[in-house]
C-alpha positions as a printed NumPy array, in Angstrom:
array([[ -3.475,  31.144, -29.844],
       [ -5.914,  28.529, -31.668],
       [ -4.742,  25.   , -31.246],
       [ -4.089,  22.979, -33.796],
       [ -6.353,  19.839, -33.297],
       [ -4.607,  15.69 , -34.176],
       [ -6.281,  15.465, -36.916],
       [ -4.842,  18.809, -38.684],
       [ -1.346,  17.806, -37.278],
       [ -0.894,  14.134, -38.326],
       [ -2.217,  15.579, -41.694],
       [  0.095,  18.132, -41.553],
       [  2.963,  15.514, -41.145],
       [  1.518,  13.799, -44.256],
       [  2.382,  16.51 , -45.902],
       [  5.196,  17.733, -45.113],
       [  6.616,  14.086, -46.404],
       [  4.568,  13.743, -49.376],
       [  5.649,  17.323, -50.876],
       [  9.342,  16.687, -49.852],
       [  8.725,  13.592, -51.967],
       [  7.654,  15.175, -54.749],
       [  9.743,  17.972, -54.459],
       [ 12.174,  15.644, -55.251],
       [ 11.345,  14.196, -57.952],
       [ 10.749,  17.09 , -59.317],
       [ 13.76 ,  18.863, -59.243],
       [ 15.547,  15.815, -59.269],
       [ 17.337,  14.426, -62.651],
       [ 15.167,  11.179, -62.499],
       [ 13.979,  10.028, -65.071],
       [ 11.062,   6.534, -65.123],
       [ 11.582,   4.643, -67.642],
       [  9.176,   1.857, -69.545],
       [ 10.006,  -1.065, -68.702],
       [ 12.143,   0.46 , -64.977],
       [ 15.483,  -0.371, -65.795],
       [ 17.236,  -0.831, -62.439],
       [ 18.499,   1.801, -61.359],
       [ 15.897,   3.868, -61.3  ],
       [ 13.93 ,   1.294, -59.191],
       [ 16.388,   1.155, -56.724],
       [ 16.388,   5.299, -56.509],
       [ 12.318,   4.965, -56.49 ],
       [ 12.184,   2.221, -53.353],
       [ 15.25 ,   4.021, -51.614],
       [ 13.037,   7.587, -51.766],
       [  9.762,   5.132, -50.664],
       [ 11.492,   3.829, -47.86 ],
       [ 12.752,   7.576, -46.734],
       [  9.966,   8.519, -47.116],
       [  8.312,   5.457, -44.857],
       [ 11.068,   6.563, -42.289],
       [ 10.165,   9.935, -41.967],
       [  6.495,   9.826, -41.719],
       [  6.817,   6.934, -38.912],
       [  9.377,   9.668, -36.756],
       [  6.949,  12.464, -36.812],
       [  3.998,  10.666, -35.873],
       [  6.187,   8.605, -32.946],
       [  7.336,  12.189, -32.004],
       [  3.103,  13.328, -32.52 ],
       [  1.633,  10.836, -30.894],
       [  4.529,  10.158, -27.693],
       [  2.366,  11.905, -25.517],
       [ -0.907,   9.324, -25.825],
       [  1.84 ,   6.391, -25.912],
       [  2.778,   8.085, -22.269],
       [ -0.663,   7.725, -21.054],
       [ -1.128,   4.261, -22.732],
       [  1.734,   3.182, -20.299],
       [  0.428,   5.085, -17.249],
       [ -2.9  ,   3.68 , -17.549],
       [ -1.351,  -0.136, -17.794],
       [  0.3  ,   0.728, -14.582],
       [ -1.56 ,   3.342, -11.938],
       [ -1.857,   2.44 ,  -8.302],
       [ -4.31 ,   4.24 ,  -6.917],
       [ -2.403,   3.094,  -3.27 ],
       [  0.946,   5.409,  -4.325],
       [ -0.86 ,   8.531,  -5.425],
       [  0.696,  11.369,  -7.039],
       [  1.498,   9.762, -10.503],
       [  1.249,  12.632, -13.38 ],
       [  2.477,  12.925, -17.119],
       [  3.662,  16.378, -18.003],
       [  1.678,  18.064, -20.016],
       [  3.209,  19.688, -23.079],
       [  2.015,  22.572, -25.427],
       [ -2.136,  22.612, -26.342],
       [ -4.523,  20.497, -28.726],
       [ -6.516,  17.457, -28.741],
       [ -2.997,  15.736, -26.847],
       [ -2.274,  18.205, -24.129],
       [ -6.109,  18.475, -23.339],
       [ -6.209,  14.808, -23.366],
       [ -3.117,  14.379, -20.856],
       [ -4.777,  17.052, -18.798],
       [ -7.744,  15.569, -18.913],
       [ -6.266,  11.925, -17.613],
       [ -4.092,  14.031, -15.068],
       [ -7.472,  15.165, -13.763],
       [ -9.434,  12.202, -13.74 ],
       [ -6.648,  10.667, -11.391],
       [ -6.384,  13.549,  -9.082],
       [-10.642,  12.844,  -8.354],
       [ -9.907,   9.156,  -8.374],
       [ -7.691,   9.376,  -5.781],
       [-10.211,  11.096,  -4.031],
       [-13.   ,   8.69 ,  -4.061],
       [-10.374,   5.983,  -2.789],
       [ -8.815,   7.972,   0.127],
       [-12.765,   8.791,   0.725],
       [-14.137,   4.75 ,  -0.08 ],
       [-10.502,   3.617,   1.809],
       [-12.297,   5.861,   4.92 ],
       [-16.099,   4.719,   5.273],
       [-14.491,   0.964,   5.292],
       [-11.81 ,   1.34 ,   7.367],
       [-14.497,   3.256,  10.243],
       [-16.266,   1.102,   9.554],
       [-14.194,  -2.221,   9.914],
       [-13.269,  -0.359,  13.061],
       [-16.649,   0.215,  14.585],
       [-17.387,  -3.599,  13.239],
       [-14.127,  -4.765,  15.506],
       [-15.239,  -2.63 ,  18.68 ],
       [-17.938,  -4.439,  18.95 ],
       [-17.356,  -7.77 ,  18.083],
       [-14.857,  -7.003,  20.878],
       [-17.057,  -6.12 ,  23.549],
       [-19.234,  -8.835,  22.506],
       [-16.367, -11.372,  23.749],
       [-15.51 ,  -9.298,  26.637],
       [-18.972,  -9.069,  27.764],
       [-20.74 , -12.566,  26.875],
       [-17.349, -14.855,  26.104],
       [-15.519, -13.616,  28.44 ],
       [-17.587, -13.674,  31.354],
       [-19.554, -16.519,  30.997],
       [-16.312, -18.656,  31.017],
       [-14.785, -16.831,  34.048],
       [-18.697, -18.177,  35.675],
       [-17.478, -21.393,  33.878],
       [-14.259, -21.219,  35.378],
       [-15.515, -20.101,  39.084],
       [-17.665, -23.341,  38.694],
       [-14.824, -25.266,  37.551],
       [-13.   , -24.489,  41.196],
       [-15.679, -25.054,  43.439],
       [-16.325, -28.294,  42.404],
       [-13.202, -28.917,  42.409],
       [-11.885, -27.953,  45.988],
       [-15.255, -29.794,  47.079],
       [-14.579, -33.694,  45.021],
       [-12.123, -36.381,  45.77 ],
       [ -9.043, -37.871,  43.979],
       [ -8.864, -38.364,  41.041],
       [-12.114, -36.545,  39.898],
       [-10.238, -33.152,  41.504],
       [ -7.402, -33.678,  39.337],
       [ -9.68 , -33.799,  36.227],
       [-10.894, -30.672,  37.426],
       [ -8.544, -28.877,  37.922],
       [ -7.131, -29.673,  34.965],
       [-10.799, -28.959,  32.849],
       [-10.191, -25.443,  35.095],
       [ -5.908, -24.923,  33.732],
       [ -7.533, -25.023,  30.186],
       [-10.498, -22.671,  30.834],
       [ -8.188, -20.241,  32.096],
       [ -5.672, -20.28 ,  29.215],
       [ -8.466, -19.992,  27.072],
       [-10.267, -17.119,  28.543],
       [ -6.803, -15.41 ,  28.242],
       [ -6.742, -15.981,  24.578],
       [-10.438, -14.19 ,  24.428],
       [ -8.824, -10.959,  26.334],
       [ -5.747, -11.43 ,  24.015],
       [ -8.151, -10.941,  20.833],
       [-10.288,  -8.468,  22.503],
       [ -6.453,  -6.661,  23.578],
       [ -5.796,  -6.892,  19.438],
       [ -9.25 ,  -6.031,  18.19 ],
       [ -9.882,  -2.887,  20.504],
       [ -6.792,  -1.302,  22.098],
       [ -7.546,   0.046,  24.784],
       [ -4.347,   1.101,  26.126],
       [ -4.128,   3.437,  22.945],
       [ -7.443,   4.985,  24.215],
       [ -5.719,   4.854,  28.495],
       [ -2.392,   5.36 ,  28.112],
       [ -1.286,   6.433,  24.294],
       [  0.853,   5.886,  21.536],
       [  3.977,   4.694,  23.437],
       [  2.776,   2.683,  26.11 ],
       [  0.26 ,   0.858,  22.948],
       [  3.117,   0.145,  20.52 ],
       [  5.087,  -1.696,  23.657],
       [  2.472,  -3.068,  25.213],
       [  1.954,  -4.758,  21.404],
       [  5.691,  -5.052,  20.642],
       [  5.399,  -6.959,  24.617],
       [  3.085,  -8.859,  23.683],
       [  4.127, -10.174,  20.324],
       [  7.486, -11.272,  22.246],
       [  5.839, -13.165,  24.373],
       [  3.368, -15.799,  21.869],
       [  6.446, -15.73 ,  18.833],
       [  9.639, -15.603,  20.998],
       [ 10.972, -13.913,  19.278],
       [ 13.742, -10.983,  20.093],
       [ 12.376,  -7.622,  20.149],
       [ 13.87 ,  -4.262,  20.186],
       [ 12.035,  -1.165,  20.817],
       [ 13.323,   2.495,  20.443],
       [ 11.103,   4.816,  21.606],
       [ 11.879,   8.864,  21.29 ],
       [ 10.232,   9.715,  25.348],
       [  8.856,  13.524,  23.258],
       [  6.535,  12.196,  20.401],
       [  4.481,  15.555,  19.137],
       [  0.872,  14.857,  19.499],
       [ -1.058,  12.958,  16.86 ],
       [ -5.054,  13.031,  17.033],
       [ -6.677,   9.153,  17.662],
       [ -7.021,   8.793,  13.757],
       [ -3.173,   8.916,  12.939],
       [ -2.508,   7.047,  16.744],
       [ -5.143,   4.506,  15.547],
       [ -3.538,   3.864,  11.666],
       [ -0.04 ,   3.589,  13.699],
       [ -0.944,   1.26 ,  16.079],
       [ -2.122,  -0.874,  13.194],
       [  0.535,  -1.022,  10.808],
       [  2.968,  -2.099,  13.914],
       [  0.491,  -4.336,  14.526],
       [  0.592,  -6.477,  10.895],
       [  4.315,  -5.887,  10.509],
       [  4.735,  -7.433,  13.224],
       [  2.026, -10.167,  12.694],
       [  4.468,  -9.865,   8.867],
       [  7.351, -10.364,  10.576],
       [  6.147, -13.571,  12.202],
       [  3.552, -15.919,   9.63 ],
       [  6.108, -15.137,   6.751],
       [  9.523, -13.256,   7.062],
       [ 10.748, -16.554,   9.423],
       [ 12.527, -13.579,  11.114],
       [ 14.661, -14.107,  14.709],
       [ 14.75 , -10.256,  15.195],
       [ 11.973,  -7.776,  15.365],
       [ 13.363,  -3.827,  16.407],
       [ 10.226,  -1.384,  16.457],
       [ 10.784,   2.42 ,  17.093],
       [  8.756,   5.628,  17.066],
       [ 10.887,   9.04 ,  16.461],
       [ 10.348,  12.578,  15.555],
       [ 11.517,  14.192,  12.528],
       [ 10.834,  16.626,  10.79 ],
       [  7.496,  18.403,  12.072],
       [  6.28 ,  13.992,  10.977],
       [  6.103,  10.991,  14.092],
       [  7.957,   8.405,  12.09 ],
       [  7.277,   4.845,  12.815],
       [  9.991,   2.107,  11.271],
       [  9.54 ,  -2.024,  11.83 ],
       [ 12.284,  -4.03 ,  10.73 ],
       [ 13.323,  -7.516,  10.487],
       [ 16.753,  -9.894,   9.329],
       [ 14.026, -12.164,   8.072],
       [ 13.59 , -13.386,   4.157],
       [ 12.696,  -9.993,   3.156],
       [ 10.256,  -9.372,   0.446],
       [ 11.303,  -9.646,  -2.985],
       [  8.911,  -9.289,  -6.221],
       [  6.683, -11.21 ,  -4.02 ],
       [  2.959, -10.039,  -4.79 ],
       [  1.609,  -7.122,  -2.264],
       [ -1.456,  -9.51 ,  -0.42 ],
       [ -4.325,  -7.787,   1.441],
       [ -2.002,  -7.174,   4.355],
       [  0.41 ,  -4.645,   3.299],
       [ -2.565,  -3.065,   0.666],
       [ -4.623,  -2.542,   4.159],
       [ -1.891,  -0.996,   5.708],
       [ -0.972,   1.464,   2.015],
       [ -5.049,   2.351,   2.621],
       [ -4.058,   3.327,   6.031],
       [ -2.006,   5.672,   5.26 ],
       [ -3.533,   7.585,   2.411],
       [ -6.535,   7.799,   5.077],
       [ -4.198,   9.968,   7.098],
       [ -1.668,  11.788,   4.171],
       [  1.641,   9.151,   5.29 ],
       [  4.318,   8.31 ,   3.597],
       [  4.382,   4.46 ,   3.559],
       [  7.642,   2.42 ,   2.406],
       [  8.187,  -1.173,   2.596],
       [ 11.358,  -2.249,   0.852],
       [ 13.842,  -5.062,   1.954],
       [ 17.663,  -2.956,   2.59 ],
       [ 19.617,  -5.695,   2.701],
       [ 18.802,  -8.058,  -0.262],
       [ 21.339,  -7.593,  -2.775],
       [ 23.867,  -8.88 ,  -0.534],
       [ 24.628, -12.469,   0.684],
       [ 22.693, -12.072,   4.423],
       [ 19.084, -12.178,   4.595],
       [ 17.403,  -9.354,   3.482],
       [ 14.992,  -8.517,   6.222],
       [ 11.92 ,  -6.351,   5.372],
       [ 11.65 ,  -3.074,   6.944],
       [  8.318,  -1.131,   7.268],
       [  8.341,   2.612,   7.06 ],
       [  5.769,   5.104,   7.743],
       [  5.421,   8.708,   7.688],
       [  3.324,  10.646,   9.428],
       [  2.726,  14.636,   9.202],
       [  1.825,  16.14 ,  13.277],
       [ -0.214,  18.54 ,  11.034],
       [ -2.706,  17.016,   8.962],
       [ -3.91 ,  18.643,   5.057],
       [ -7.451,  19.544,   5.052],
       [ -9.562,  17.557,   1.987]])
């Protein structure tokens, strides 16, 4: 079937309206006097109004797909994939909608590929920095710590007390460097697996923030590849960081469980919730990581309609079988 172009559609709509108006003038018992009488003017103006309303209604129906394309173009977010418009009928409008859907699919694929390159580069840089902190800064501070200990053992009071104080400050700084190394490069993830890595992360978070952390981990989680485990770890890390910095929470719950062929990570707090706040770099970074492995990410405030603190809940659903791109 030959499709009708948008030009001929609009022409046809106008022809229908004008033809109907002409038929009414020809067959209706209406005449126009000179000068025009009031009743004739009312009939003519009323007919013009009806014609304009009919024309506007028909054009709105004909151009409605273009309005939908415009609205989606203004609101589309490539970090929330799957937004598409229905393709109905044929012609130029249907072809435009189909092309727009194809463009969205292509842009989403390109976004995933570019995000993958950026995240892999970021992880590589984190490993490099962590290695330098461990090898250079960590070893240098260890040497300083040993030198201070030898000097303190040989010194007399009150110099010994000052050296011991400097030794304690150096030891605390070395512990902080080691903590940064663990945050930059989660070695426990490679050595002991996902559950141990998230357990260590939650324990360290509770120690440094003073927040109460509840852990609920299934013991029989299905196996995931290293990339998926790293995404889960980073999302948990960012969620805990947000709870400490922004949520004003007192308690955080971290859970890992298996459900319907997926591994589900949930991090919930009892803080003030996200409300209508604009998503910052941290949340968008979590969405990019989720897209990288084909996972679903939902960030919500379950209790925001109640009088109690809304809280924030981050839910990451990772399929155990990865789709081939």
